Amino acid sequence: MLIRILPPHALRESEVTPESIYLNRRRFLGGLGAGAAALALPLAAGAAEAPGAALAPLKVGTRREQAGGEKVSDFDTVSTYNNFYEFGTDKDDPARNAHTLHTRPWTVVVDGECEAPGRVDIDTLLAGGLEERIYRHRCVEAWSIVVPWVGLPLGGFLKRYKPTSNARYVAFETLYDPKQMPDTRYGVLDWPYLEGLRIDEAMHPLTMLTVGMYGKVLPNQNGAPLRLTVPWKYGFKSIKSIVRIRFVATQPPTTWNRMAAREYGFYSNVNPHVDHPRWSQAKERRLGELFKRDTLMFNGYPEVASLYGGMDLKKNY
Ligand code: MTE
């Protein structure tokens, strides 16, 4: 994703090397000397010792397997290979740095074009009915994972605020606090991180407001205490650590679209037939696997195709 600092991702070791080899190599390098160890150990130590042990378990009702029976990715991988630029631009930065994020108290404001604007406390959300959905999650950088997310359908949540007929889109905003998010002091992206969905995409039963994974609350690096999960879209639509949700009449700005409109469209549906200007979207590598696999249209969720009937997906990428 990074466009200003490191243009071709293809050149990054983590992108060209299978994940297991990459992680093992880092651990090996960590053993070579004190300096290297100091750099590599936070990831290796955090990952090797009881990953996620400190995270609170969640009460989960319904469980749905919606990844075609595919093997779920390791918690260790999913929680140490992240994009969360507020905590750094390397994949292992968020796991190392996001402990500075305070996820309590945390309220989310819901306002804009709706009859019942309000705010909700994260603990009220956690006490409501939560479901587990196992989804594929694919990044535009061509890596993918399979994750048991825990959360609630976004549509049901949004309806509580009674959107009006003017609400054609939904805008999402991440917390912006340089004290808690050290890398927002740099202009890597425009802060706060913003995302948006068309209202029918937001209301689609697959779209989730996610509060946990693997039966526990989200690790900070994965977007605690709540994030979006839209399984047929590239990962960058899955905005993390949300503080505001707004119903709006016109298409809202989104962070990556503002940074590079030609590379990151508003829709950003997973589409193997529309390449990113700098790299192909036809294949992907599931983290932890050696060989690439074909990327599926809408990431293997064909039930969303009707949302885009009559649209040219090459133009509306
Ligand atoms: N949300 C915020 N606030 N900041 C970010 O940098 N990165 C996005 C998305 N949400 C990002 C964000 C990108 S590029 C991806 S691929 C996914 O988060 C990664 O989610 P994961 O780390 O849980 O896999």
PDB file of C-alpha atoms in Angstrom, residues 9-299:
ATOM      1  CA  HIS A   9       6.156  -3.713  -2.709  1.00  0.00           C
ATOM      2  CA  ALA A  10       7.550  -6.451  -4.837  1.00  0.00           C
ATOM      3  CA  LEU A  11      10.958  -5.477  -3.558  1.00  0.00           C
ATOM      4  CA  ARG A  12      10.158  -6.070   0.097  1.00  0.00           C
ATOM      5  CA  GLU A  13      11.451  -9.307   1.505  1.00  0.00           C
ATOM      6  CA  SER A  14       8.174 -10.064   3.201  1.00  0.00           C
ATOM      7  CA  GLU A  15       6.360  -9.807  -0.134  1.00  0.00           C
ATOM      8  CA  VAL A  16       8.590 -12.068  -2.190  1.00  0.00           C
ATOM      9  CA  THR A  17       9.414 -14.696   0.415  1.00  0.00           C
ATOM     10  CA  PRO A  18       6.927 -17.224   1.747  1.00  0.00           C
ATOM     11  CA  GLU A  19       5.763 -16.140   5.172  1.00  0.00           C
ATOM     12  CA  SER A  20       7.149 -19.107   7.098  1.00  0.00           C
ATOM     13  CA  ILE A  21      10.595 -18.635   5.581  1.00  0.00           C
ATOM     14  CA  TYR A  22      10.453 -14.875   6.166  1.00  0.00           C
ATOM     15  CA  LEU A  23       9.509 -15.257   9.829  1.00  0.00           C
ATOM     16  CA  ASN A  24      12.046 -18.016  10.415  1.00  0.00           C
ATOM     17  CA  ARG A  25      14.726 -15.888   8.802  1.00  0.00           C
ATOM     18  CA  ARG A  26      13.907 -13.011  11.141  1.00  0.00           C
ATOM     19  CA  ARG A  27      14.117 -15.311  14.124  1.00  0.00           C
ATOM     20  CA  PHE A  28      17.418 -16.683  12.848  1.00  0.00           C
ATOM     21  CA  LEU A  29      18.768 -13.162  12.374  1.00  0.00           C
ATOM     22  CA  GLY A  30      17.549 -12.348  15.877  1.00  0.00           C
ATOM     23  CA  GLY A  31      19.921 -14.980  17.206  1.00  0.00           C
ATOM     24  CA  LEU A  32      22.972 -13.595  15.436  1.00  0.00           C
ATOM     25  CA  GLY A  33      23.911 -10.734  17.697  1.00  0.00           C
ATOM     26  CA  ALA A  34      22.689  -8.365  20.373  1.00  0.00           C
ATOM     27  CA  GLY A  35      21.870  -5.576  17.914  1.00  0.00           C
ATOM     28  CA  ALA A  36      19.973  -7.795  15.523  1.00  0.00           C
ATOM     29  CA  ALA A  37      18.303  -9.576  18.411  1.00  0.00           C
ATOM     30  CA  ALA A  38      17.065  -6.303  19.857  1.00  0.00           C
ATOM     31  CA  LEU A  39      15.370  -5.566  16.550  1.00  0.00           C
ATOM     32  CA  ALA A  40      13.945  -8.984  15.872  1.00  0.00           C
ATOM     33  CA  LEU A  41      13.040 -10.245  19.314  1.00  0.00           C
ATOM     34  CA  PRO A  42       9.855  -8.307  20.011  1.00  0.00           C
ATOM     35  CA  LEU A  43       8.170 -10.103  17.127  1.00  0.00           C
ATOM     36  CA  ALA A  44       9.784 -13.469  17.774  1.00  0.00           C
ATOM     37  CA  ALA A  45       9.240 -13.438  21.524  1.00  0.00           C
ATOM     38  CA  GLY A  46       5.692 -12.060  21.326  1.00  0.00           C
ATOM     39  CA  ALA A  47       4.794 -14.594  18.687  1.00  0.00           C
ATOM     40  CA  ALA A  48       6.404 -17.626  20.258  1.00  0.00           C
ATOM     41  CA  GLU A  49       5.021 -17.268  23.779  1.00  0.00           C
ATOM     42  CA  ALA A  50       1.300 -17.996  24.116  1.00  0.00           C
ATOM     43  CA  PRO A  51       0.074 -15.716  21.319  1.00  0.00           C
ATOM     44  CA  GLY A  52      -3.063 -13.855  22.341  1.00  0.00           C
ATOM     45  CA  ALA A  53      -3.088 -15.321  25.854  1.00  0.00           C
ATOM     46  CA  ALA A  54      -3.770 -11.930  27.430  1.00  0.00           C
ATOM     47  CA  LEU A  55      -6.792 -11.144  25.235  1.00  0.00           C
ATOM     48  CA  ALA A  56     -10.253 -11.385  26.819  1.00  0.00           C
ATOM     49  CA  PRO A  57     -12.464 -14.173  25.473  1.00  0.00           C
ATOM     50  CA  LEU A  58     -15.787 -13.212  23.880  1.00  0.00           C
ATOM     51  CA  LYS A  59     -19.165 -14.869  24.180  1.00  0.00           C
ATOM     52  CA  VAL A  60     -19.984 -16.035  20.688  1.00  0.00           C
ATOM     53  CA  GLY A  61     -23.435 -17.246  19.571  1.00  0.00           C
ATOM     54  CA  THR A  62     -23.767 -18.373  15.964  1.00  0.00           C
ATOM     55  CA  ARG A  63     -20.684 -19.602  14.135  1.00  0.00           C
ATOM     56  CA  ARG A  64     -20.579 -19.562  10.358  1.00  0.00           C
ATOM     57  CA  GLU A  65     -17.899 -21.025   8.165  1.00  0.00           C
ATOM     58  CA  GLN A  66     -17.852 -18.794   5.069  1.00  0.00           C
ATOM     59  CA  ALA A  67     -14.453 -19.496   3.563  1.00  0.00           C
ATOM     60  CA  GLY A  68     -15.252 -22.652   1.594  1.00  0.00           C
ATOM     61  CA  GLY A  69     -13.896 -24.946   4.297  1.00  0.00           C
ATOM     62  CA  GLU A  70     -10.397 -23.574   3.894  1.00  0.00           C
ATOM     63  CA  LYS A  71      -7.814 -23.890   6.616  1.00  0.00           C
ATOM     64  CA  VAL A  72      -7.923 -21.022   9.088  1.00  0.00           C
ATOM     65  CA  SER A  73      -4.672 -19.024   9.243  1.00  0.00           C
ATOM     66  CA  ASP A  74      -2.543 -19.142  12.395  1.00  0.00           C
ATOM     67  CA  PHE A  75      -3.428 -16.551  15.014  1.00  0.00           C
ATOM     68  CA  ASP A  76       0.276 -15.863  15.260  1.00  0.00           C
ATOM     69  CA  THR A  77       0.499 -14.899  11.584  1.00  0.00           C
ATOM     70  CA  VAL A  78      -2.704 -12.857  11.530  1.00  0.00           C
ATOM     71  CA  SER A  79      -1.632 -10.866  14.585  1.00  0.00           C
ATOM     72  CA  THR A  80       1.954 -10.173  13.534  1.00  0.00           C
ATOM     73  CA  TYR A  81       1.650  -9.413   9.811  1.00  0.00           C
ATOM     74  CA  ASN A  82      -0.424  -6.251   9.712  1.00  0.00           C
ATOM     75  CA  ASN A  83      -1.093  -2.988   7.975  1.00  0.00           C
ATOM     76  CA  PHE A  84      -1.941  -0.279  10.502  1.00  0.00           C
ATOM     77  CA  TYR A  85       0.060   2.737   9.442  1.00  0.00           C
ATOM     78  CA  GLU A  86      -0.734   4.712  12.576  1.00  0.00           C
ATOM     79  CA  PHE A  87       1.810   2.357  14.207  1.00  0.00           C
ATOM     80  CA  GLY A  88       4.391   2.057  11.431  1.00  0.00           C
ATOM     81  CA  THR A  89       4.644   0.905   7.850  1.00  0.00           C
ATOM     82  CA  ASP A  90       6.431  -2.435   8.217  1.00  0.00           C
ATOM     83  CA  LYS A  91       4.288  -5.515   8.631  1.00  0.00           C
ATOM     84  CA  ASP A  92       5.619  -6.258  12.108  1.00  0.00           C
ATOM     85  CA  ASP A  93       5.439  -2.644  13.360  1.00  0.00           C
ATOM     86  CA  PRO A  94       1.796  -2.709  14.518  1.00  0.00           C
ATOM     87  CA  ALA A  95       2.301  -5.826  16.661  1.00  0.00           C
ATOM     88  CA  ARG A  96       5.308  -4.190  18.247  1.00  0.00           C
ATOM     89  CA  ASN A  97       3.935  -0.664  18.650  1.00  0.00           C
ATOM     90  CA  ALA A  98       0.149  -0.767  19.032  1.00  0.00           C
ATOM     91  CA  HIS A  99       0.280  -1.410  22.774  1.00  0.00           C
ATOM     92  CA  THR A 100       0.169   2.416  23.125  1.00  0.00           C
ATOM     93  CA  LEU A 101      -3.459   2.415  21.953  1.00  0.00           C
ATOM     94  CA  HIS A 102      -5.963   2.708  24.825  1.00  0.00           C
ATOM     95  CA  THR A 103      -9.138   0.868  23.931  1.00  0.00           C
ATOM     96  CA  ARG A 104     -11.050   1.827  27.095  1.00  0.00           C
ATOM     97  CA  PRO A 105     -13.080   3.942  27.476  1.00  0.00           C
ATOM     98  CA  TRP A 106     -14.153   3.843  23.824  1.00  0.00           C
ATOM     99  CA  THR A 107     -17.309   5.210  22.281  1.00  0.00           C
ATOM    100  CA  VAL A 108     -18.379   5.275  18.678  1.00  0.00           C
ATOM    101  CA  VAL A 109     -20.433   8.212  17.428  1.00  0.00           C
ATOM    102  CA  VAL A 110     -23.087   7.444  14.793  1.00  0.00           C
ATOM    103  CA  ASP A 111     -24.559  10.531  13.128  1.00  0.00           C
ATOM    104  CA  GLY A 112     -25.260  12.287   9.856  1.00  0.00           C
ATOM    105  CA  GLU A 113     -28.331  11.535   7.746  1.00  0.00           C
ATOM    106  CA  CYS A 114     -30.307   9.592  10.342  1.00  0.00           C
ATOM    107  CA  GLU A 115     -33.274  10.175  12.661  1.00  0.00           C
ATOM    108  CA  ALA A 116     -31.673   8.776  15.798  1.00  0.00           C
ATOM    109  CA  PRO A 117     -28.023   9.835  15.975  1.00  0.00           C
ATOM    110  CA  GLY A 118     -26.202   8.619  19.038  1.00  0.00           C
ATOM    111  CA  ARG A 119     -23.123   7.048  20.489  1.00  0.00           C
ATOM    112  CA  VAL A 120     -22.434   3.566  21.760  1.00  0.00           C
ATOM    113  CA  ASP A 121     -19.938   2.304  24.296  1.00  0.00           C
ATOM    114  CA  ILE A 122     -17.786  -0.594  23.135  1.00  0.00           C
ATOM    115  CA  ASP A 123     -18.698  -2.670  26.194  1.00  0.00           C
ATOM    116  CA  THR A 124     -22.397  -2.332  25.345  1.00  0.00           C
ATOM    117  CA  LEU A 125     -21.602  -3.689  21.902  1.00  0.00           C
ATOM    118  CA  LEU A 126     -19.581  -6.569  23.319  1.00  0.00           C
ATOM    119  CA  ALA A 127     -22.466  -7.514  25.611  1.00  0.00           C
ATOM    120  CA  GLY A 128     -24.882  -7.790  22.664  1.00  0.00           C
ATOM    121  CA  GLY A 129     -25.199 -10.897  20.514  1.00  0.00           C
ATOM    122  CA  LEU A 130     -21.937 -11.661  18.731  1.00  0.00           C
ATOM    123  CA  GLU A 131     -21.333 -14.105  15.906  1.00  0.00           C
ATOM    124  CA  GLU A 132     -18.278 -15.731  14.455  1.00  0.00           C
ATOM    125  CA  ARG A 133     -17.768 -15.659  10.694  1.00  0.00           C
ATOM    126  CA  ILE A 134     -14.833 -17.342   9.034  1.00  0.00           C
ATOM    127  CA  TYR A 135     -13.958 -15.153   6.046  1.00  0.00           C
ATOM    128  CA  ARG A 136     -11.208 -14.863   3.508  1.00  0.00           C
ATOM    129  CA  HIS A 137      -9.377 -11.547   3.771  1.00  0.00           C
ATOM    130  CA  ARG A 138      -7.274 -10.424   0.792  1.00  0.00           C
ATOM    131  CA  CYS A 139      -4.925  -7.492   0.646  1.00  0.00           C
ATOM    132  CA  VAL A 140      -4.291  -5.528  -2.548  1.00  0.00           C
ATOM    133  CA  GLU A 141      -0.629  -6.433  -1.953  1.00  0.00           C
ATOM    134  CA  ALA A 142      -1.612  -9.994  -3.001  1.00  0.00           C
ATOM    135  CA  TRP A 143      -1.360 -11.800   0.326  1.00  0.00           C
ATOM    136  CA  SER A 144      -4.396 -13.351   1.927  1.00  0.00           C
ATOM    137  CA  ILE A 145      -5.506 -15.019   5.150  1.00  0.00           C
ATOM    138  CA  VAL A 146      -8.552 -16.887   6.488  1.00  0.00           C
ATOM    139  CA  VAL A 147      -9.797 -15.496   9.782  1.00  0.00           C
ATOM    140  CA  PRO A 148     -12.533 -16.366  12.280  1.00  0.00           C
ATOM    141  CA  TRP A 149     -13.768 -12.830  12.948  1.00  0.00           C
ATOM    142  CA  VAL A 150     -16.197 -12.087  15.769  1.00  0.00           C
ATOM    143  CA  GLY A 151     -18.695  -9.270  15.524  1.00  0.00           C
ATOM    144  CA  LEU A 152     -22.158  -8.291  14.420  1.00  0.00           C
ATOM    145  CA  PRO A 153     -23.726  -7.592  11.044  1.00  0.00           C
ATOM    146  CA  LEU A 154     -23.123  -3.916  10.317  1.00  0.00           C
ATOM    147  CA  GLY A 155     -26.593  -3.544   8.725  1.00  0.00           C
ATOM    148  CA  GLY A 156     -28.522  -4.401  11.902  1.00  0.00           C
ATOM    149  CA  PHE A 157     -26.291  -2.069  13.901  1.00  0.00           C
ATOM    150  CA  LEU A 158     -26.830   0.813  11.458  1.00  0.00           C
ATOM    151  CA  LYS A 159     -30.616   0.397  11.419  1.00  0.00           C
ATOM    152  CA  ARG A 160     -30.742   1.272  15.131  1.00  0.00           C
ATOM    153  CA  TYR A 161     -29.873   4.843  14.139  1.00  0.00           C
ATOM    154  CA  LYS A 162     -32.695   5.073  11.568  1.00  0.00           C
ATOM    155  CA  PRO A 163     -30.916   6.261   8.418  1.00  0.00           C
ATOM    156  CA  THR A 164     -33.038   8.603   6.275  1.00  0.00           C
ATOM    157  CA  SER A 165     -33.529   8.309   2.515  1.00  0.00           C
ATOM    158  CA  ASN A 166     -30.675  10.834   2.113  1.00  0.00           C
ATOM    159  CA  ALA A 167     -28.226   8.287   3.519  1.00  0.00           C
ATOM    160  CA  ARG A 168     -26.685   6.938   0.307  1.00  0.00           C
ATOM    161  CA  TYR A 169     -23.245   6.191   1.756  1.00  0.00           C
ATOM    162  CA  VAL A 170     -21.680   5.433   5.117  1.00  0.00           C
ATOM    163  CA  ALA A 171     -18.398   7.102   6.138  1.00  0.00           C
ATOM    164  CA  PHE A 172     -16.043   5.616   8.743  1.00  0.00           C
ATOM    165  CA  GLU A 173     -13.272   7.310  10.694  1.00  0.00           C
ATOM    166  CA  THR A 174     -10.383   5.910  12.752  1.00  0.00           C
ATOM    167  CA  LEU A 175      -9.198   7.493  15.997  1.00  0.00           C
ATOM    168  CA  TYR A 176      -6.581  10.173  15.397  1.00  0.00           C
ATOM    169  CA  ASP A 177      -4.439  10.732  18.461  1.00  0.00           C
ATOM    170  CA  PRO A 178      -0.702  11.250  17.934  1.00  0.00           C
ATOM    171  CA  LYS A 179      -0.078  10.478  21.618  1.00  0.00           C
ATOM    172  CA  GLN A 180      -1.445   6.979  21.216  1.00  0.00           C
ATOM    173  CA  MET A 181      -0.566   6.548  17.543  1.00  0.00           C
ATOM    174  CA  PRO A 182       3.054   7.638  17.183  1.00  0.00           C
ATOM    175  CA  ASP A 183       3.304   7.337  13.396  1.00  0.00           C
ATOM    176  CA  THR A 184       0.500   9.843  12.792  1.00  0.00           C
ATOM    177  CA  ARG A 185       3.200  12.422  13.489  1.00  0.00           C
ATOM    178  CA  TYR A 186       4.486  11.619  10.001  1.00  0.00           C
ATOM    179  CA  GLY A 187       2.725  12.470   6.781  1.00  0.00           C
ATOM    180  CA  VAL A 188       2.725   8.924   5.414  1.00  0.00           C
ATOM    181  CA  LEU A 189      -1.065   9.163   5.037  1.00  0.00           C
ATOM    182  CA  ASP A 190      -3.597  11.921   5.650  1.00  0.00           C
ATOM    183  CA  TRP A 191      -5.005  11.358   9.116  1.00  0.00           C
ATOM    184  CA  PRO A 192      -7.448  10.345  10.371  1.00  0.00           C
ATOM    185  CA  TYR A 193      -7.766   7.195   8.274  1.00  0.00           C
ATOM    186  CA  LEU A 194     -11.107   7.340   6.432  1.00  0.00           C
ATOM    187  CA  GLU A 195     -13.186   4.744   4.608  1.00  0.00           C
ATOM    188  CA  GLY A 196     -16.614   4.541   3.045  1.00  0.00           C
ATOM    189  CA  LEU A 197     -19.192   2.152   1.674  1.00  0.00           C
ATOM    190  CA  ARG A 198     -22.316   2.632  -0.384  1.00  0.00           C
ATOM    191  CA  ILE A 199     -25.338   2.136   1.866  1.00  0.00           C
ATOM    192  CA  ASP A 200     -26.344  -1.149   0.202  1.00  0.00           C
ATOM    193  CA  GLU A 201     -22.793  -2.487   0.660  1.00  0.00           C
ATOM    194  CA  ALA A 202     -22.883  -1.458   4.309  1.00  0.00           C
ATOM    195  CA  MET A 203     -26.263  -3.167   4.763  1.00  0.00           C
ATOM    196  CA  HIS A 204     -25.197  -6.381   3.011  1.00  0.00           C
ATOM    197  CA  PRO A 205     -25.412  -9.354   5.386  1.00  0.00           C
ATOM    198  CA  LEU A 206     -21.731 -10.224   4.826  1.00  0.00           C
ATOM    199  CA  THR A 207     -20.501  -6.832   6.090  1.00  0.00           C
ATOM    200  CA  MET A 208     -19.417  -7.026   9.683  1.00  0.00           C
ATOM    201  CA  LEU A 209     -18.623  -4.652  12.476  1.00  0.00           C
ATOM    202  CA  THR A 210     -15.855  -6.702  13.998  1.00  0.00           C
ATOM    203  CA  VAL A 211     -14.837  -6.691  17.656  1.00  0.00           C
ATOM    204  CA  GLY A 212     -12.794  -9.873  17.893  1.00  0.00           C
ATOM    205  CA  MET A 213     -11.045 -12.788  16.224  1.00  0.00           C
ATOM    206  CA  TYR A 214     -10.306 -16.367  17.223  1.00  0.00           C
ATOM    207  CA  GLY A 215     -12.949 -16.084  19.975  1.00  0.00           C
ATOM    208  CA  LYS A 216     -11.207 -13.196  21.729  1.00  0.00           C
ATOM    209  CA  VAL A 217     -11.226  -9.413  21.575  1.00  0.00           C
ATOM    210  CA  LEU A 218      -9.175  -7.934  18.737  1.00  0.00           C
ATOM    211  CA  PRO A 219      -5.477  -7.435  19.375  1.00  0.00           C
ATOM    212  CA  ASN A 220      -4.710  -3.711  19.046  1.00  0.00           C
ATOM    213  CA  GLN A 221      -2.727  -4.304  15.859  1.00  0.00           C
ATOM    214  CA  ASN A 222      -5.791  -5.852  14.200  1.00  0.00           C
ATOM    215  CA  GLY A 223      -7.931  -2.786  14.850  1.00  0.00           C
ATOM    216  CA  ALA A 224      -9.173  -2.955  18.444  1.00  0.00           C
ATOM    217  CA  PRO A 225     -11.654  -2.342  19.761  1.00  0.00           C
ATOM    218  CA  LEU A 226     -13.716  -2.382  16.572  1.00  0.00           C
ATOM    219  CA  ARG A 227     -13.128  -2.425  12.844  1.00  0.00           C
ATOM    220  CA  LEU A 228     -14.888  -3.125   9.606  1.00  0.00           C
ATOM    221  CA  THR A 229     -14.736  -6.467   7.771  1.00  0.00           C
ATOM    222  CA  VAL A 230     -15.951  -6.494   4.160  1.00  0.00           C
ATOM    223  CA  PRO A 231     -14.828  -9.862   2.809  1.00  0.00           C
ATOM    224  CA  TRP A 232     -15.285  -9.166  -0.917  1.00  0.00           C
ATOM    225  CA  LYS A 233     -13.180  -6.009  -0.844  1.00  0.00           C
ATOM    226  CA  TYR A 234      -9.445  -5.496  -0.527  1.00  0.00           C
ATOM    227  CA  GLY A 235      -8.197  -5.343   3.036  1.00  0.00           C
ATOM    228  CA  PHE A 236      -7.657  -1.608   3.076  1.00  0.00           C
ATOM    229  CA  LYS A 237     -11.449  -1.070   3.131  1.00  0.00           C
ATOM    230  CA  SER A 238     -11.393  -2.781   6.553  1.00  0.00           C
ATOM    231  CA  ILE A 239     -10.847   0.378   8.562  1.00  0.00           C
ATOM    232  CA  LYS A 240      -9.545  -0.186  12.093  1.00  0.00           C
ATOM    233  CA  SER A 241     -10.165   1.371  15.533  1.00  0.00           C
ATOM    234  CA  ILE A 242     -13.313   3.199  14.429  1.00  0.00           C
ATOM    235  CA  VAL A 243     -14.579   6.191  16.433  1.00  0.00           C
ATOM    236  CA  ARG A 244     -17.168   7.646  14.078  1.00  0.00           C
ATOM    237  CA  ILE A 245     -19.702   6.314  11.599  1.00  0.00           C
ATOM    238  CA  ARG A 246     -21.624   8.852   9.541  1.00  0.00           C
ATOM    239  CA  PHE A 247     -24.536   8.467   7.122  1.00  0.00           C
ATOM    240  CA  VAL A 248     -23.883  10.780   4.188  1.00  0.00           C
ATOM    241  CA  ALA A 249     -25.612  11.785   0.958  1.00  0.00           C
ATOM    242  CA  THR A 250     -22.564  11.823  -1.307  1.00  0.00           C
ATOM    243  CA  GLN A 251     -19.593   9.497  -1.809  1.00  0.00           C
ATOM    244  CA  PRO A 252     -17.249  10.189   1.101  1.00  0.00           C
ATOM    245  CA  PRO A 253     -13.475  10.619   0.748  1.00  0.00           C
ATOM    246  CA  THR A 254     -11.387   7.566   1.577  1.00  0.00           C
ATOM    247  CA  THR A 255      -7.769   7.636   2.654  1.00  0.00           C
ATOM    248  CA  TRP A 256      -6.182   5.534  -0.077  1.00  0.00           C
ATOM    249  CA  ASN A 257      -8.317   7.043  -2.805  1.00  0.00           C
ATOM    250  CA  ARG A 258      -7.166  10.497  -1.692  1.00  0.00           C
ATOM    251  CA  MET A 259      -3.543   9.356  -1.675  1.00  0.00           C
ATOM    252  CA  ALA A 260      -3.602   7.762  -5.143  1.00  0.00           C
ATOM    253  CA  ALA A 261      -6.962   7.742  -6.891  1.00  0.00           C
ATOM    254  CA  ARG A 262      -5.662   5.840  -9.914  1.00  0.00           C
ATOM    255  CA  GLU A 263      -4.431   2.992  -7.714  1.00  0.00           C
ATOM    256  CA  TYR A 264      -7.141   2.738  -5.090  1.00  0.00           C
ATOM    257  CA  GLY A 265     -10.736   3.220  -6.187  1.00  0.00           C
ATOM    258  CA  PHE A 266     -13.692   3.828  -3.915  1.00  0.00           C
ATOM    259  CA  TYR A 267     -15.109   0.342  -4.544  1.00  0.00           C
ATOM    260  CA  SER A 268     -11.945  -1.747  -4.311  1.00  0.00           C
ATOM    261  CA  ASN A 269     -13.724  -5.016  -4.895  1.00  0.00           C
ATOM    262  CA  VAL A 270     -11.399  -7.988  -5.138  1.00  0.00           C
ATOM    263  CA  ASN A 271     -11.214  -8.471  -8.896  1.00  0.00           C
ATOM    264  CA  PRO A 272      -8.604 -10.686 -10.594  1.00  0.00           C
ATOM    265  CA  HIS A 273      -9.448  -9.075 -13.959  1.00  0.00           C
ATOM    266  CA  VAL A 274      -8.544  -5.523 -12.947  1.00  0.00           C
ATOM    267  CA  ASP A 275      -4.899  -5.110 -12.091  1.00  0.00           C
ATOM    268  CA  HIS A 276      -3.519  -2.514  -9.772  1.00  0.00           C
ATOM    269  CA  PRO A 277      -1.442  -0.165 -12.002  1.00  0.00           C
ATOM    270  CA  ARG A 278       1.774  -1.500 -10.469  1.00  0.00           C
ATOM    271  CA  TRP A 279       1.012  -5.152  -9.891  1.00  0.00           C
ATOM    272  CA  SER A 280      -1.333  -7.945 -10.960  1.00  0.00           C
ATOM    273  CA  GLN A 281      -4.386  -8.933  -8.939  1.00  0.00           C
ATOM    274  CA  ALA A 282      -4.800 -12.306 -10.684  1.00  0.00           C
ATOM    275  CA  LYS A 283      -3.071 -14.382  -8.004  1.00  0.00           C
ATOM    276  CA  GLU A 284      -2.402 -14.252  -4.310  1.00  0.00           C
ATOM    277  CA  ARG A 285      -0.349 -16.053  -1.712  1.00  0.00           C
ATOM    278  CA  ARG A 286      -2.082 -17.309   1.393  1.00  0.00           C
ATOM    279  CA  LEU A 287       0.276 -16.450   4.236  1.00  0.00           C
ATOM    280  CA  GLY A 288       2.042 -19.591   5.386  1.00  0.00           C
ATOM    281  CA  GLU A 289       1.763 -21.289   1.978  1.00  0.00           C
ATOM    282  CA  LEU A 290       4.482 -21.660  -0.593  1.00  0.00           C
ATOM    283  CA  PHE A 291       2.582 -21.452  -3.860  1.00  0.00           C
ATOM    284  CA  LYS A 292       0.329 -18.747  -5.213  1.00  0.00           C
ATOM    285  CA  ARG A 293      -3.302 -19.478  -5.962  1.00  0.00           C
ATOM    286  CA  ASP A 294      -5.804 -17.826  -8.297  1.00  0.00           C
ATOM    287  CA  THR A 295      -7.673 -14.894  -6.842  1.00  0.00           C
ATOM    288  CA  LEU A 296     -11.426 -15.336  -7.009  1.00  0.00           C
ATOM    289  CA  MET A 297     -13.870 -12.714  -8.267  1.00  0.00           C
ATOM    290  CA  PHE A 298     -15.285 -10.829  -5.270  1.00  0.00           C
ATOM    291  CA  ASN A 299     -12.826 -12.898  -3.225  1.00  0.00           C
TER     292      ASN A 299
END
